[in-house]
Short mmCIF file of C-alpha atoms in Angstrom, two decimals:
data_model
loop_
_atom_site.label_atom_id
_atom_site.label_comp_id
_atom_site.label_asym_id
_atom_site.label_seq_id
_atom_site.Cartn_x
_atom_site.Cartn_y
_atom_site.Cartn_z
CA MET A 1 177.67 55.11 134.83
CA SER A 2 177.73 50.88 134.33
CA ASP A 3 177.27 49.60 130.76
CA SER A 4 173.66 49.43 131.56
CA ALA A 5 170.25 50.48 129.18
CA ILE A 6 171.11 53.49 128.72
CA THR A 7 166.32 54.18 129.87
CA LEU A 8 165.49 57.70 128.93
CA TYR A 9 161.53 56.81 127.62
CA SER A 10 159.72 58.34 130.40
CA ASP A 11 161.36 59.97 134.33
CA THR A 12 158.56 57.26 135.60
CA GLN A 13 161.33 54.74 134.91
CA THR A 14 163.30 56.05 137.88
CA LEU A 15 164.51 53.72 140.41
CA PRO A 16 164.14 53.88 143.97
CA SER A 17 168.35 54.56 145.80
CA PRO A 18 169.62 53.24 148.50
CA ALA A 19 168.99 55.48 150.37
CA MET A 20 165.70 56.29 149.63
CA ARG A 21 165.00 52.36 150.32
CA GLN A 22 166.70 53.17 153.93
CA ALA A 23 164.38 55.57 154.03
CA MET A 24 161.28 53.35 152.86
CA ALA A 25 162.58 49.89 155.19
CA GLU A 26 162.91 52.47 158.35
CA ALA A 27 159.21 53.78 157.93
CA PRO A 28 156.74 54.11 160.37
CA VAL A 29 153.43 52.95 159.89
CA GLY A 30 150.05 52.97 160.90
CA ASP A 31 146.30 53.14 159.32
CA GLU A 32 146.41 54.76 156.96
CA GLN A 33 142.81 55.32 156.52
CA ARG A 34 142.25 55.76 160.58
CA GLY A 35 144.62 58.19 159.48
CA GLU A 36 146.97 56.76 162.58
CA ASP A 37 149.89 57.20 159.69
CA PRO A 38 152.83 59.08 160.73
CA SER A 39 154.23 57.99 157.58
CA VAL A 40 152.02 59.03 155.15
CA ASN A 41 150.50 61.86 157.33
CA ARG A 42 153.30 63.26 157.60
CA LEU A 43 153.82 63.76 153.15
CA CYS A 44 151.29 65.48 153.02
CA GLU A 45 151.15 67.52 155.92
CA MET A 46 154.52 68.33 153.60
CA THR A 47 152.74 68.48 150.93
CA ALA A 48 150.45 70.98 151.57
CA GLU A 49 152.42 72.92 153.18
CA LEU A 50 154.69 72.75 150.04
CA LEU A 51 152.11 74.41 147.67
CA GLY A 52 150.07 76.89 150.10
CA LYS A 53 147.19 74.63 151.16
CA GLU A 54 144.24 73.52 153.65
CA ALA A 55 145.36 69.71 153.24
CA ALA A 56 146.19 66.66 151.14
CA VAL A 57 145.57 63.58 150.62
CA PHE A 58 148.04 60.63 149.51
CA MET A 59 146.91 58.60 146.57
CA PRO A 60 147.74 55.69 144.50
CA SER A 61 149.30 57.39 141.18
CA GLY A 62 148.54 60.46 139.68
CA THR A 63 145.46 59.40 136.90
CA MET A 64 143.78 58.55 140.64
CA CYS A 65 144.37 62.30 141.98
CA ASN A 66 143.07 63.55 138.46
CA GLN A 67 140.11 61.37 138.03
CA ILE A 68 139.19 62.41 141.68
CA ALA A 69 139.27 66.21 140.89
CA ILE A 70 137.18 65.72 138.12
CA HIS A 71 134.86 64.00 139.73
CA ILE A 72 134.06 66.14 142.68
CA HIS A 73 133.84 69.20 139.72
CA CYS A 74 132.16 68.40 137.54
CA ARG A 75 128.66 67.14 137.81
CA PRO A 76 127.55 65.26 134.27
CA GLY A 77 127.27 66.66 130.83
CA GLU A 78 129.51 69.49 132.00
CA GLU A 79 133.29 69.68 129.93
CA ILE A 80 136.17 70.90 131.07
CA ILE A 81 138.48 73.14 128.92
CA ALA A 82 142.23 71.76 128.44
CA HIS A 83 144.71 71.53 125.89
CA LYS A 84 144.33 68.79 122.90
CA THR A 85 147.14 67.49 124.35
CA ALA A 86 146.11 67.26 127.68
CA HIS A 87 146.98 63.98 129.76
CA ILE A 88 143.10 64.04 131.19
CA LEU A 89 142.26 63.65 127.81
CA ASN A 90 144.14 61.80 126.02
CA PHE A 91 146.40 58.97 128.38
CA GLU A 92 143.47 58.40 131.02
CA GLY A 93 142.08 56.01 129.12
CA GLY A 94 138.42 58.44 129.27
CA GLY A 95 138.34 58.40 133.22
CA THR A 96 136.51 61.68 131.89
CA ALA A 97 133.54 60.72 130.45
CA ALA A 98 133.59 56.90 132.22
CA PHE A 99 133.87 57.91 135.71
CA SER A 100 131.84 61.42 136.15
CA GLY A 101 130.05 61.85 132.54
CA ALA A 102 132.26 65.18 132.04
CA GLN A 103 133.73 66.02 128.39
CA VAL A 104 137.12 68.03 127.83
CA GLN A 105 136.77 70.81 124.75
CA GLY A 106 140.78 70.08 123.80
CA LEU A 107 142.48 73.93 122.45
CA ASP A 108 145.06 74.47 120.12
CA GLY A 109 147.72 76.39 121.25
CA ALA A 110 151.49 75.66 120.58
CA ARG A 111 154.21 73.56 123.38
CA GLY A 112 151.11 72.23 125.21
CA GLN A 113 149.83 75.76 126.34
CA TYR A 114 146.83 77.78 125.30
CA SER A 115 146.16 81.56 125.82
CA LEU A 116 143.71 83.21 127.91
CA GLU A 117 141.62 84.19 124.32
CA ASP A 118 141.04 80.64 123.27
CA ALA A 119 140.22 79.93 126.88
CA HIS A 120 137.73 82.43 127.44
CA ALA A 121 135.83 82.40 123.65
CA ALA A 122 135.85 77.97 125.00
CA ILE A 123 133.24 78.86 127.51
CA ARG A 124 130.02 78.10 126.55
CA PRO A 125 126.99 80.24 127.45
CA ARG A 126 124.81 79.59 129.40
CA ASP A 127 122.03 77.52 127.69
CA ARG A 128 119.41 74.33 127.90
CA TYR A 129 121.77 73.41 124.27
CA SER A 130 125.66 73.24 124.81
CA PRO A 131 127.60 71.34 127.79
CA GLN A 132 127.56 73.63 130.99
CA THR A 133 132.00 74.54 130.72
CA ARG A 134 132.95 73.96 134.51
CA MET A 135 137.10 73.26 135.20
CA ILE A 136 140.04 75.38 133.51
CA ALA A 137 142.71 72.98 133.99
CA ILE A 138 146.15 72.87 132.57
CA GLU A 139 149.50 70.68 133.27
CA GLN A 140 152.55 72.30 134.15
CA THR A 141 154.84 71.27 133.07
CA SER A 142 153.78 70.06 129.80
CA ASN A 143 154.18 66.94 128.73
CA LEU A 144 153.56 66.72 125.05
CA GLY A 145 154.75 70.54 124.49
CA GLY A 146 157.52 69.03 125.19
CA GLY A 147 158.48 69.81 129.39
CA SER A 148 156.96 73.45 128.74
CA VAL A 149 156.62 75.40 131.58
CA TRP A 150 153.59 77.57 131.80
CA PRO A 151 154.29 81.14 132.87
CA LEU A 152 153.29 82.28 136.15
CA GLU A 153 151.80 85.51 135.04
CA GLN A 154 149.14 83.42 132.54
CA ILE A 155 148.22 81.19 134.82
CA GLN A 156 147.04 83.23 137.72
CA ALA A 157 144.95 85.29 134.02
CA LEU A 158 143.34 82.19 134.03
CA GLY A 159 142.21 81.97 137.02
CA GLU A 160 140.91 85.31 137.30
CA LEU A 161 138.46 83.97 133.64
CA ALA A 162 138.38 80.91 135.80
CA ALA A 163 137.06 83.61 138.73
CA GLN A 164 135.39 85.60 136.89
CA HIS A 165 133.10 81.98 135.73
CA ASP A 166 132.54 80.18 138.45
CA LEU A 167 134.42 78.10 137.41
CA ALA A 168 136.83 74.92 138.52
CA TYR A 169 140.88 75.42 138.46
CA HIS A 170 143.08 72.76 138.80
CA MET A 171 146.34 71.82 138.15
CA ASP A 172 147.87 68.99 136.51
CA GLY A 173 150.95 69.01 138.33
CA ALA A 174 152.41 65.99 137.44
CA ARG A 175 156.36 67.64 137.03
CA LEU A 176 154.69 71.42 138.45
CA LEU A 177 158.39 71.10 140.65
CA ASN A 178 160.68 70.81 137.15
CA ALA A 179 158.75 74.58 136.47
CA VAL A 180 159.46 75.36 140.06
CA VAL A 181 163.48 74.49 139.83
CA ALA A 182 163.73 76.37 135.80
CA SER A 183 161.75 79.34 136.58
CA GLY A 184 162.87 79.77 140.97
CA VAL A 185 158.89 80.25 141.05
CA PRO A 186 157.78 79.14 143.97
CA ALA A 187 155.50 76.16 144.10
CA LYS A 188 152.69 77.87 145.90
CA VAL A 189 153.32 80.92 144.49
CA TYR A 190 152.15 78.72 141.41
CA ALA A 191 148.93 76.67 143.35
CA ALA A 192 147.62 79.91 144.11
CA PRO A 193 145.37 80.11 142.12
CA PHE A 194 143.50 76.60 141.92
CA ASP A 195 141.40 75.32 144.03
CA SER A 196 142.73 71.65 143.49
CA LEU A 197 146.50 70.19 142.41
CA TRP A 198 148.76 67.41 142.85
CA LEU A 199 152.24 66.47 143.50
CA ASP A 200 154.34 63.52 140.97
CA LEU A 201 156.45 61.34 143.25
CA SER A 202 156.88 59.10 141.21
CA LYS A 203 158.35 61.00 138.43
CA GLY A 204 161.71 63.37 138.76
CA LEU A 205 161.07 63.60 142.33
CA GLY A 206 162.40 59.05 142.03
CA CYS A 207 159.71 58.01 144.20
CA PRO A 208 158.63 53.72 143.12
CA VAL A 209 154.64 54.71 142.96
CA GLY A 210 152.24 58.23 144.19
CA ALA A 211 150.92 61.09 144.45
CA VAL A 212 149.29 63.57 146.22
CA LEU A 213 146.83 65.94 145.74
CA ALA A 214 146.30 68.94 147.33
CA GLY A 215 143.35 71.84 147.98
CA SER A 216 141.12 73.29 150.78
CA ALA A 217 140.41 71.27 153.94
CA ALA A 218 136.32 70.41 152.38
CA PHE A 219 137.62 68.87 148.97
CA ILE A 220 139.83 66.72 150.16
CA ASP A 221 137.13 65.44 152.57
CA GLU A 222 135.63 64.67 149.61
CA ALA A 223 139.02 63.47 147.76
CA TRP A 224 138.77 60.99 150.68
CA ARG A 225 135.36 59.34 149.83
CA LEU A 226 136.14 58.73 146.71
CA LYS A 227 139.28 57.23 147.14
CA GLN A 228 138.15 54.63 149.71
CA ARG A 229 135.59 53.80 146.37
CA THR A 230 137.93 53.77 144.71
CA GLY A 231 139.98 51.51 146.60
CA GLY A 232 143.24 53.40 146.78
CA ALA A 233 142.91 53.75 150.54
CA MET A 234 146.38 51.48 151.44
CA ARG A 235 146.20 50.57 155.21
CA GLN A 236 150.57 50.75 156.29
CA ALA A 237 150.82 53.38 152.94
CA GLY A 238 153.73 54.74 154.98
CA ILE A 239 156.10 52.45 153.44
CA ILE A 240 155.88 54.10 150.41
CA ALA A 241 154.98 57.57 152.20
CA ALA A 242 158.22 57.91 153.15
CA ALA A 243 159.91 57.84 149.93
CA GLY A 244 158.15 60.82 149.01
CA VAL A 245 159.48 62.22 152.70
CA TYR A 246 163.08 61.58 151.39
CA ALA A 247 162.42 62.45 147.85
CA LEU A 248 160.86 66.36 148.84
CA GLU A 249 163.74 66.02 151.61
CA HIS A 250 166.36 65.44 148.56
CA ASN A 251 165.46 65.14 145.10
CA VAL A 252 163.58 68.18 144.12
CA GLN A 253 167.11 70.78 143.49
CA ARG A 254 168.73 68.07 142.07
CA LEU A 255 166.12 67.88 139.64
CA ALA A 256 167.80 70.85 137.50
CA GLU A 257 171.05 68.86 136.77
CA ASP A 258 167.77 66.24 134.45
CA HIS A 259 167.79 70.15 132.64
CA ALA A 260 170.95 70.24 132.04
CA ASN A 261 171.25 67.37 131.12
CA ALA A 262 168.25 66.96 128.67
CA ARG A 263 169.67 70.98 127.43
CA ARG A 264 173.28 68.92 126.83
CA PHE A 265 171.14 65.74 125.31
CA ALA A 266 169.48 68.81 122.60
CA GLU A 267 172.51 69.90 122.15
CA GLY A 268 174.02 66.91 121.03
CA LEU A 269 172.05 65.80 118.15
CA ARG A 270 170.47 69.25 116.89
CA ASN A 271 174.16 69.19 113.78
CA LEU A 272 173.34 66.25 113.65
CA PRO A 273 171.37 65.44 109.95
CA GLY A 274 168.28 64.50 109.82
CA ILE A 275 167.57 65.31 113.05
CA THR A 276 165.96 68.07 114.01
CA LEU A 277 164.87 70.10 116.36
CA ASP A 278 164.47 73.07 118.51
CA ALA A 279 167.34 72.55 120.75
CA ASP A 280 166.32 76.92 122.45
CA ALA A 281 162.98 75.66 123.64
CA VAL A 282 163.82 72.96 125.95
CA GLU A 283 162.84 74.15 129.80
CA THR A 284 163.33 71.15 131.42
CA ASN A 285 164.19 67.02 131.12
CA ILE A 286 161.76 67.25 127.84
CA VAL A 287 163.66 66.56 124.63
CA PHE A 288 161.13 65.72 120.91
CA PHE A 289 162.93 65.21 118.14
CA ASP A 290 161.82 64.44 114.25
CA ILE A 291 164.58 61.80 112.37
CA ALA A 292 162.34 61.56 109.13
CA GLY A 293 165.62 63.41 108.20
CA THR A 294 166.76 59.92 108.45
CA GLY A 295 164.47 57.34 105.89
CA MET A 296 163.55 56.56 109.29
CA GLU A 297 160.34 55.63 111.56
CA ALA A 298 160.29 55.73 115.16
CA ASP A 299 159.70 51.52 115.22
CA ALA A 300 162.88 51.37 113.62
CA PHE A 301 164.78 53.42 115.01
CA CYS A 302 164.01 52.99 118.60
CA ALA A 303 164.41 49.18 118.35
CA GLN A 304 167.82 49.21 116.09
CA LEU A 305 168.95 51.92 119.42
CA GLN A 306 167.35 49.25 122.31
CA GLN A 307 170.21 46.78 120.97
CA ARG A 308 172.58 49.24 121.56
CA GLY A 309 171.60 49.89 124.71
CA ILE A 310 169.61 52.98 124.79
CA ILE A 311 165.93 53.05 125.43
CA LEU A 312 163.43 55.54 123.45
CA GLY A 313 160.06 56.14 122.87
CA GLY A 314 158.57 57.49 120.03
CA ASP A 315 155.52 57.88 117.46
CA GLY A 316 155.31 58.54 113.41
CA THR A 317 158.93 59.88 112.67
CA SER A 318 158.81 61.67 116.53
CA ILE A 319 161.17 60.61 119.54
CA ARG A 320 160.46 61.78 122.57
CA ALA A 321 163.91 61.38 125.29
CA VAL A 322 163.56 62.27 129.39
CA THR A 323 166.44 62.89 131.13
CA HIS A 324 165.27 62.01 135.15
CA LEU A 325 168.33 60.84 137.67
CA ASP A 326 169.15 57.50 137.03
CA VAL A 327 171.14 58.93 133.57
CA ASP A 328 174.00 61.52 134.50
CA ALA A 329 175.35 62.98 131.73
CA ALA A 330 177.80 60.03 130.99
CA GLY A 331 174.34 59.12 129.99
CA ILE A 332 173.22 61.59 127.96
CA ASP A 333 177.03 61.39 125.71
CA ARG A 334 176.80 57.82 125.26
CA ALA A 335 172.97 57.85 123.94
CA LEU A 336 174.34 60.19 121.25
CA GLY A 337 177.25 58.25 120.56
CA ALA A 338 174.83 55.12 119.44
CA ILE A 339 172.70 57.87 118.22
CA ARG A 340 175.63 59.44 115.85
CA ASP A 341 176.58 55.93 114.73
CA LEU A 342 172.70 54.84 113.75
CA VAL A 343 171.69 57.68 111.83
CA ALA A 344 175.37 57.74 110.02
CA GLU A 345 174.49 54.15 109.01
CA ALA A 346 171.28 54.80 107.62
CA ALA A 347 172.84 57.59 105.62
CA ALA A 348 175.32 55.51 104.46
#
């Protein structure tokens, strides 16, 4: 590990490796809009097979995957059931309302997950007064839930609920493969109940850009129409799709290293004065901890750490750290050392 900055701000900060860059440089390409880019086609076929779906489409971002899926499933005035911390509710610029005229009913629940009972209670009556419930959505893993893994049994039960009430069922799969590696449950088993879901390539998989949305052939045909409408068609996109192919072939199982480093980080924080966290709750690559006991706020804490070459993000007194392929165990130890020194100085 060099003396360059240790970035734990997000796993979106990963840089393509030399081998990934080589794969991109050598990628066969064609016109993606005409279905003639072999690298894009291969990535979509790999993803559809991985998720057990009929078809898939390459998108510039996960947010576009979410918003296109919502637009297909929902009409204006309809409602989506999701957790109150969901990405579609909090981090997509109001796109659900702006593009589809739909609203999100955010449910409570520990660690970014809501219960079957709460989801059932949230389904609106079919009358002229209520917004009509149209979709149930989950985020796997839950980002603001600390990278928590939705249990398969809970996913399947919510899928049965959606089917019983003729609702669409959608997964924001930004870190689905983290859940797969952590739990040992195959991706297509997690994916089976969903009408639509997607994989992010630019987080733990280490790609510079992109996501892949999957579902039935009819759903993907409609997704392509909306991709074209919103300017998402990319011509010779094989140059970036090749990074996704490389990632699916080489970077999935190595996510276990990120999980081990997150646990290493959490264990190192566990006994520091003024810091509180539930180290035993760390399941994947996200660690939240609270610094209220140090007397510092997140902005000042992160600013001082940045001066020491450690980049984190936070709000109030809550700090989030996300491990990824560009930070090894030595980098984790270096970050812990800087935090330990800063906490000691704050206490002095």
